[in-house]
C-alpha positions in Angstrom: 59.6 119.7 165.5 59.6 123.3 164.3 60.3 124.0 160.6 61.4 127.5 159.5 61.6 129.0 156.0 61.1 132.7 156.9 64.8 133.2 156.7 67.4 130.5 156.2 65.9 127.0 156.2 66.0 125.6 159.7 64.7 122.6 161.7 64.4 122.8 165.5 63.7 119.9 167.9 63.4 120.3 171.6 65.0 123.7 171.5 68.0 122.5 169.5 68.9 123.2 165.8 68.9 120.0 163.7 71.8 120.2 161.2 70.7 119.9 157.6 73.9 121.3 156.2 73.9 120.6 152.5 72.1 123.3 150.5 70.5 120.9 148.0 69.2 118.8 150.9 67.7 122.0 152.4 66.2 122.8 149.0 64.5 119.4 148.9 63.2 119.9 152.4 61.9 123.4 151.5 60.0 122.1 148.5 58.1 119.9 150.9 57.7 122.6 153.5 55.8 125.0 151.2 53.2 122.2 150.9 53.2 120.6 154.4 51.1 117.4 154.7 50.8 117.1 150.9 52.4 114.7 148.5 54.9 116.4 146.2 55.9 114.4 143.1 59.5 113.6 142.3 59.0 115.4 138.9 57.8 118.5 140.8 60.8 118.4 143.1 63.2 118.0 140.1 61.5 121.0 138.4 61.8 123.1 141.5 65.5 122.3 142.0 66.8 122.3 138.4 64.2 123.8 136.2 63.8 122.7 132.5 67.3 121.2 132.2 67.8 118.7 135.1 70.8 116.3 135.2 70.0 112.9 133.8 70.5 111.4 137.3 68.0 113.8 138.8 65.6 111.2 140.1 68.4 109.2 141.7 69.9 112.3 143.2 66.6 113.3 144.7 66.2 109.9 146.3 69.7 110.2 147.9 68.9 113.7 149.1 65.7 112.5 150.7 67.5 109.6 152.4 70.0 112.1 154.0 67.3 114.5 155.1 65.3 111.6 156.6 68.4 110.5 158.5 68.9 114.1 159.8 65.4 114.5 161.1 64.9 113.2 164.7 61.4 112.1 164.0 60.2 109.9 161.1 58.0 112.4 159.3 59.4 112.2 155.7 57.3 109.6 154.0 57.5 108.0 150.5 54.1 108.3 148.9 53.7 107.7 145.2 54.4 109.6 143.1 56.8 111.3 145.4 57.3 112.3 149.1 55.3 113.9 151.9 56.2 115.7 155.1 53.6 114.2 157.5 53.4 117.1 159.9 50.8 119.6 161.1 50.7 122.7 158.9 51.3 124.9 162.0 54.7 123.3 162.5 55.9 125.5 159.6 56.6 129.2 160.5 55.1 130.4 157.2 51.8 128.8 157.9 51.7 130.2 161.4 52.6 133.6 160.0 49.7 133.5 157.5 47.2 132.4 160.2 48.2 135.2 162.6 48.0 137.8 159.9 44.5 136.5 159.0 43.4 136.7 162.7 44.8 140.3 162.9 42.8 141.3 159.8 39.6 139.7 161.3 39.8 141.6 164.6 41.3 144.8 163.2 38.2 147.0 163.0 36.5 146.2 166.3 39.8 145.8 168.3 42.8 147.5 166.7 44.9 147.0 169.9 44.5 143.2 169.6 45.2 143.4 165.9 48.5 145.2 166.6 49.4 142.4 169.1 48.7 139.7 166.5 50.7 141.5 163.8 53.6 141.7 166.3 53.4 137.9 167.0 53.4 137.2 163.2 56.3 139.5 162.4 58.4 138.0 165.2 58.6 134.9 163.1 60.7 136.7 160.4 64.4 136.2 160.5 65.4 137.8 157.2 65.2 136.9 153.6 63.1 133.8 153.2 64.8 130.6 151.9 68.0 132.7 152.1 70.5 129.8 152.0 69.3 127.8 149.0 71.2 129.6 146.3 69.6 130.2 142.9 67.4 127.1 142.7 64.1 127.8 140.9 61.9 127.1 143.9 63.6 129.9 145.8 63.2 132.3 142.9 59.5 131.5 142.9 58.6 131.2 146.5 61.1 133.7 147.9 59.5 136.8 146.2 56.0 135.4 147.1 56.9 135.2 150.8 58.6 138.6 150.7 55.4 140.1 149.3 53.4 138.5 152.1 55.8 140.0 154.7 55.7 143.5 153.2 51.9 143.4 152.9 51.6 142.4 156.6 54.1 145.0 157.6 52.1 147.7 155.8 48.8 146.5 157.4 50.5 146.6 160.8 51.7 150.1 160.3 48.1 151.0 159.2 46.7 149.7 162.5 49.3 151.7 164.5 48.5 154.8 162.6 44.9 154.4 163.5 45.9 154.1 167.2 48.1 157.2 167.0 51.4 155.4 167.5 52.9 157.3 164.6 56.0 158.7 166.3 57.6 155.2 166.8 57.0 154.3 163.1 59.1 157.1 161.6 62.6 155.5 161.8 61.4 152.1 160.4 59.3 153.7 157.7 62.2 155.9 156.7 64.4 152.8 156.3 61.8 150.8 154.5 61.0 153.6 152.0 64.7 153.8 151.2 64.7 150.1 150.4 61.3 150.1 148.6 61.0 153.6 147.3 58.2 152.8 144.9 55.8 151.1 147.3 53.2 153.9 147.6 51.5 152.6 150.7 54.8 152.8 152.7 55.4 156.3 151.3 51.9 157.3 152.4 52.3 155.9 155.9 55.6 157.8 156.3 54.1 161.0 155.2 51.2 160.6 157.6 53.6 159.8 160.5 55.8 162.9 159.7 52.8 165.2 159.5 51.3 164.0 162.8 54.7 164.4 164.4 54.5 168.1 163.4 57.1 167.6 160.6 54.9 168.6 157.5 57.9 170.1 155.6 59.6 166.7 155.7 56.4 164.9 154.6 56.1 167.2 151.6 59.8 166.8 150.7 59.4 163.1 150.8 56.4 163.2 148.4 58.4 165.4 146.1 61.3 162.9 146.0 59.0 160.0 145.4 57.2 161.8 142.6 60.4 162.8 140.9 61.7 159.2 141.1 58.4 157.7 139.7 58.3 160.1 136.8 62.0 159.5 136.0 62.0 155.7 136.3 58.4 154.8 135.4 57.1 157.8 133.5 54.0 158.0 135.7 52.7 160.2 138.5 52.0 158.9 142.0 48.6 157.2 142.5 45.4 159.2 143.4 45.6 158.2 147.1 49.1 159.6 147.5 48.2 162.7 145.5 45.2 163.4 147.8 47.3 163.0 150.8 49.8 165.5 149.4 47.0 168.0 148.9 45.7 167.4 152.4 49.0 168.1 153.9 49.3 171.3 151.8 45.9 172.3 153.3 47.0 171.2 156.7 43.9 169.0 156.9 44.3 165.2 157.2 41.0 164.6 158.9 39.2 163.6 155.7 41.9 161.5 154.0 43.3 159.7 157.0 41.1 158.0 159.7 42.4 158.4 163.2 40.9 156.3 166.0 41.6 157.7 169.4 41.8 154.9 171.9 43.1 155.1 175.4 45.7 152.4 174.8 49.4 153.1 175.3 52.0 151.9 172.7 53.1 148.4 173.5 55.9 147.9 175.9 59.4 147.3 174.6 60.2 143.6 174.1 63.1 142.0 175.8 66.5 142.6 174.2 67.7 140.2 171.5 69.7 137.1 172.3 72.7 135.9 170.3 72.2 133.8 167.2 72.1 130.1 168.0 75.4 128.2 167.7 75.8 126.7 164.2 75.6 122.9 164.0 78.9 122.6 162.1 81.0 124.5 164.7 84.5 123.0 164.6 87.6 123.5 166.7 88.4 126.5 168.9 88.9 124.3 171.9 91.7 126.6 173.3 89.8 129.8 172.7 86.7 128.5 174.4 88.7 127.3 177.3 90.4 130.7 177.7 87.0 132.5 177.6 85.6 130.1 180.2 88.6 130.6 182.5 88.5 134.4 182.2 84.7 134.5 182.9 85.1 132.2 185.9 85.9 135.0 188.3 83.4 137.2 190.2 83.4 139.9 187.6 82.6 142.1 186.0 84.6 140.5 183.2 85.3 142.0 179.8 86.7 139.9 177.0 87.6 141.5 173.6 87.8 138.9 170.8 89.6 140.1 167.7 90.9 138.6 164.4 90.8 138.9 160.6 87.7 138.9 158.4 85.8 135.5 158.3 88.0 133.9 160.9 85.0 133.0 163.1 84.9 135.7 165.9 81.1 136.0 165.9 80.6 132.2 165.6 83.0 131.7 168.6 81.1 134.3 170.7 77.7 132.6 169.8 79.1 129.2 170.7 80.5 130.5 174.0 77.3 132.3 174.9 75.3 129.1 174.3 77.5 127.3 176.8 77.1 129.9 179.5 73.3 130.2 180.0 73.5 128.5 183.4 76.2 130.9 184.6 74.1 134.0 183.5 70.6 133.1 184.6 69.3 136.7 184.0 69.9 136.5 180.3 72.3 137.0 177.4 72.0 140.3 175.6 73.2 140.6 172.0 73.7 143.6 169.7 75.2 143.5 166.2 77.2 146.7 165.9 77.4 146.3 162.1 81.0 147.6 162.1 82.3 145.7 159.0 79.5 145.6 156.5 80.0 147.2 153.1 76.4 148.4 152.9 75.6 149.4 156.5 77.1 152.1 158.7 78.3 151.2 162.2 75.7 151.3 164.9 75.7 154.6 166.8 76.1 154.5 170.6 72.4 155.6 171.0 71.1 152.7 168.9 73.3 150.2 170.8 71.7 151.4 174.1 68.2 151.3 172.6 68.8 147.7 171.5 70.1 146.7 175.0 67.2 148.4 176.7 64.7 146.4 174.7 64.9 148.1 171.4 62.0 148.8 169.0 58.8 146.9 168.8 58.6 143.5 167.0 57.3 145.3 163.9 60.3 147.6 164.0 62.7 144.7 164.7 61.3 142.9 161.6 61.8 146.0 159.5 65.3 146.5 160.8 66.2 142.9 159.9 64.6 143.2 156.5 66.4 146.4 155.5 69.5 145.9 157.7 69.1 149.5 158.6 71.2 150.9 161.4 72.0 154.3 162.8 68.4 155.6 162.5 68.7 157.4 165.8 70.2 160.9 165.9 74.0 160.2 166.4 74.2 163.3 168.6 71.4 162.0 170.9 72.3 162.5 174.6 72.6 159.0 175.9 73.2 159.9 179.6 69.7 158.9 180.7 69.8 155.7 178.7 73.1 154.7 180.2 71.7 155.2 183.7 68.6 153.2 182.8 70.7 150.4 181.3 73.0 150.1 184.4 70.1 150.2 186.7 68.6 147.3 184.8 71.7 145.3 185.4 71.9 146.0 189.1 72.0 142.8 191.1 71.8 140.6 188.1 74.0 138.1 186.3 73.9 139.0 182.6 76.2 138.3 179.6 76.4 141.0 177.0 77.6 140.1 173.5 78.6 143.1 171.4 79.3 141.8 167.9 81.3 143.5 165.1 82.5 146.6 166.9 84.7 149.2 165.3 85.6 151.6 168.0 85.5 152.2 171.7 82.7 154.7 171.6 80.3 152.0 170.6 81.0 149.6 173.4 82.4 151.5 176.5 79.1 153.0 177.5 77.5 149.6 177.7 80.2 147.4 179.2 78.7 146.1 182.5 80.2 147.3 185.7 78.0 145.0 187.9 79.7 142.0 189.7 78.5 138.8 188.2 78.1 140.3 184.7 80.4 139.9 181.7 80.8 141.3 178.2 82.2 139.7 175.0 83.1 142.2 172.3 84.1 141.0 168.9 86.0 143.2 166.5 88.7 143.0 163.8 90.8 145.8 165.2 91.9 145.5 168.9 89.9 148.0 171.0 91.2 149.4 174.2 88.8 148.5 177.0 88.6 149.4 180.7 91.2 148.2 183.2 91.3 144.4 183.5 90.1 143.8 179.9 91.1 140.4 178.5 92.1 140.2 174.8 91.7 136.9 172.9 93.1 136.8 169.4 91.5 134.4 166.9 93.8 133.0 164.3 92.7 131.0 161.3 91.8 127.4 162.0 94.5 124.7 162.0 94.5 122.7 158.8 93.2 119.7 160.6 90.2 121.6 162.0 89.6 123.2 158.6 89.5 119.7 157.0 87.2 118.6 159.8 84.9 121.5 159.0 84.9 120.6 155.3 83.8 117.1 156.3 81.0 118.3 158.4 79.6 120.2 155.4 80.2 117.9 152.4 80.2 114.7 154.4 83.1 112.8 156.1 83.1 110.0 153.6 84.0 112.4 150.8 86.9 113.8 152.8 88.1 110.3 153.8 88.1 109.3 150.2 90.3 112.3 149.1 92.3 113.4 152.2 95.0 115.1 150.2 92.5 117.1 148.1 90.7 118.1 151.3 93.9 119.4 152.8 94.7 121.4 149.7 91.2 122.9 149.7 91.8 124.0 153.3 95.1 125.6 152.4 93.6 127.3 149.3 91.0 128.8 151.7 93.9 130.0 153.9 92.2 128.0 156.8 89.7 130.8 157.0 86.3 129.3 158.2 84.1 131.7 156.2 86.0 131.0 153.0 85.9 127.3 153.6 82.2 127.4 154.3 81.6 129.2 151.1 83.5 126.7 149.0 82.2 123.7 151.0 78.6 124.8 150.5 79.1 125.0 146.8 80.8 121.6 146.8 77.9 120.1 148.8 75.5 121.4 146.1 77.5 119.5 143.5 77.8 116.1 145.1 79.1 114.3 142.0 82.2 116.5 141.7 85.3 115.0 143.3 87.2 117.3 145.8 90.1 117.3 143.4 87.9 119.3 140.9 87.6 122.0 143.6 91.3 122.0 144.2 91.9 122.6 140.5 89.2 125.3 140.4 90.6 127.2 143.4 94.1 126.9 142.1 93.1 129.2 139.2 93.3 132.8 140.6 90.3 134.0 138.6 88.1 131.2 139.9 89.4 131.8 143.4 88.4 135.5 143.2 84.9 134.5 142.0 84.3 131.7 144.5 85.5 133.8 147.4 83.9 137.1 146.4 81.8 137.2 149.5 84.8 136.9 151.8 86.8 139.4 149.8 84.0 142.0 149.9 84.1 141.7 153.7 87.9 142.0 153.7 87.9 145.1 151.5 85.9 146.9 154.2 89.0 146.9 156.4 91.0 148.5 153.6 88.3 151.1 152.9 88.2 152.0 156.6 91.9 152.7 156.5 91.8 154.6 153.3 88.9 156.8 154.5 90.4 157.4 158.0 91.2 160.8 159.3 94.5 159.4 160.7 97.6 159.9 158.5 99.2 156.6 159.5 96.0 154.6 158.6 95.7 156.3 155.2 99.4 155.5 154.7 98.7 151.9 155.7 96.1 151.6 152.9 98.5 153.0 150.4 101.4 150.8 151.6 99.3 147.7 151.1 99.4 148.2 147.4 103.2 148.4 147.4 104.2 145.5 149.6 105.2 143.5 146.6 107.9 146.1 145.8 110.1 144.9 148.6 112.0 141.6 148.9 110.8 141.1 152.4 108.1 142.7 154.6 110.3 144.7 157.0 110.4 148.4 157.6 113.9 148.7 156.2 113.2 146.8 153.0 109.9 148.6 152.4 111.4 152.0 153.1 114.1 151.3 150.6 111.7 150.1 148.0 109.1 152.9 148.4 111.3 155.8 149.3 109.1 156.5 152.4 110.6 157.4 155.7 111.3 154.3 157.7 109.3 155.5 160.8 106.3 156.1 158.6 106.6 152.6 157.1 106.9 151.1 160.5 103.8 152.8 161.8 101.9 151.9 158.6 102.8 148.2 159.0 101.6 148.2 162.6 98.3 149.8 161.4 98.0 146.9 158.9 98.5 144.4 161.7 95.8 146.1 163.8 93.5 146.0 160.9 94.1 142.2 160.7 95.5 142.4 157.1 99.0 141.5 158.2 100.4 139.5 161.1 103.7 139.8 162.9 105.4 136.7 164.4 108.5 138.7 165.6 109.1 142.4 166.1 109.9 144.1 162.8 108.9 141.1 160.6 105.5 140.8 158.9 103.5 138.5 156.7 100.3 138.7 154.8 97.2 136.7 155.8 96.6 134.3 152.9 93.3 135.9 151.8 94.8 139.4 151.8 96.8 138.5 148.7 93.6 138.0 146.8 92.7 141.7 147.1 95.2 142.4 144.4 98.2 143.0 146.7 100.8 140.3 145.9 102.7 138.8 148.7 
């Protein structure tokens, strides 16, 4: 078995994810994983899960959690050993332990063999999948161990950059260092490494400007000047002489080859429903190809999950691989990926160090958006020639992101997910993803909180599904919170969600994602899209959602109202069952726009 905490807590066995779905069960597992092979007392586990004020049933609850985790694991490795529990595994079965060992090896060989050190750092940094212990909520153990693991990651990343600077691989570091210094502006070592890279790339003016920005920020926020090492580097750049302040080992070693492109995320263990959609995708991809399927639907409805599930079922059909790129089209804090960066990712992308930095900062669009991609497109299509490859382009916003990379090779296929329908090449298939049926939503709830709980309160389970508008993401958010409070009846969650204020709070993550669609309309250069955003706030003024009723209520010209309503349908904020008649998706009403 393979245990992972450098990202969401995961267990893998024989290449398959082992479902440990309840957050508090994962938290118990994580408290044991940070001390593999050691006995952890029940009191220590209680303290790491609840802090100084645990519930009076804490010890019994821990015992129940342990029993459920034990049942979930395919091997009997969770032992009861007074005064607590122990995971009887080898330390290197935990990714954090392997990471630390690889980093130590890299440090040991660094001086005599920097090329080997760079390879070892690469191997270590590949283990990172994002924020450590990301799915445990605010339990005390995450608040303690999460920052510790983050600091280990950043330290290793800085050391890896140092090795690459010694080898003269500075040009490839600039995009990642730029992103990282934006996220961690007060980490002087990263600032120093970016300044060195810029200077060696014959961009000294940018290096000096970066120093000035950092200095101003440190003085304003901390009341201190940069440290002596950063000041000396600044002076060296001014003198155009880095030879004394920055060692540079010239070794006849090329920069490492690009790694293979990323594959889709693994299918989630609680995937539920979507039988018809999967069957349609299988049928459409059964032909000789090339096949292009566009999957679209509203926020949180499960487009990406469906694509990942389908891709996992098609590995035999596409023996030359599955390529995956997240186009980041609907994130509130990240711009959509540029066509150049999409091509770079499909051609193999940045190094493992750069991939880790990109996952960490969620940075996108670091390439020049005006970069000529003609050569990259030719290289990409040449790489597909004679192969059977499935390309998954997730979270697209416009055709310019995807059309250059849609395969034209027989035997290949592309799955593109987006909220708004995108016009594809001739022969494109469009699959619309609706909210789940109530039965499937209830089944999903049972897979997360436990089927016995749902069987005990079937009516409450149905009401929770309906209050979540049968939206899988909304349901997962609520179900995850419910699983962390196993003593609450489902009826308590019905009562909580029935309160509009509580519903806004509990579903904030979903609503933030949904607001991106509204913001994209409001910020559009297209008049009808801006009108659609404005109309969304006035839908409640009409007795019914028809062009005639809304034109009468708002005083807008009827043709403009009709076009704006169609834009709202394309943005997946409304749906239309018959021509000229519209309705709000259930979650859209929570944005403050009454039905």
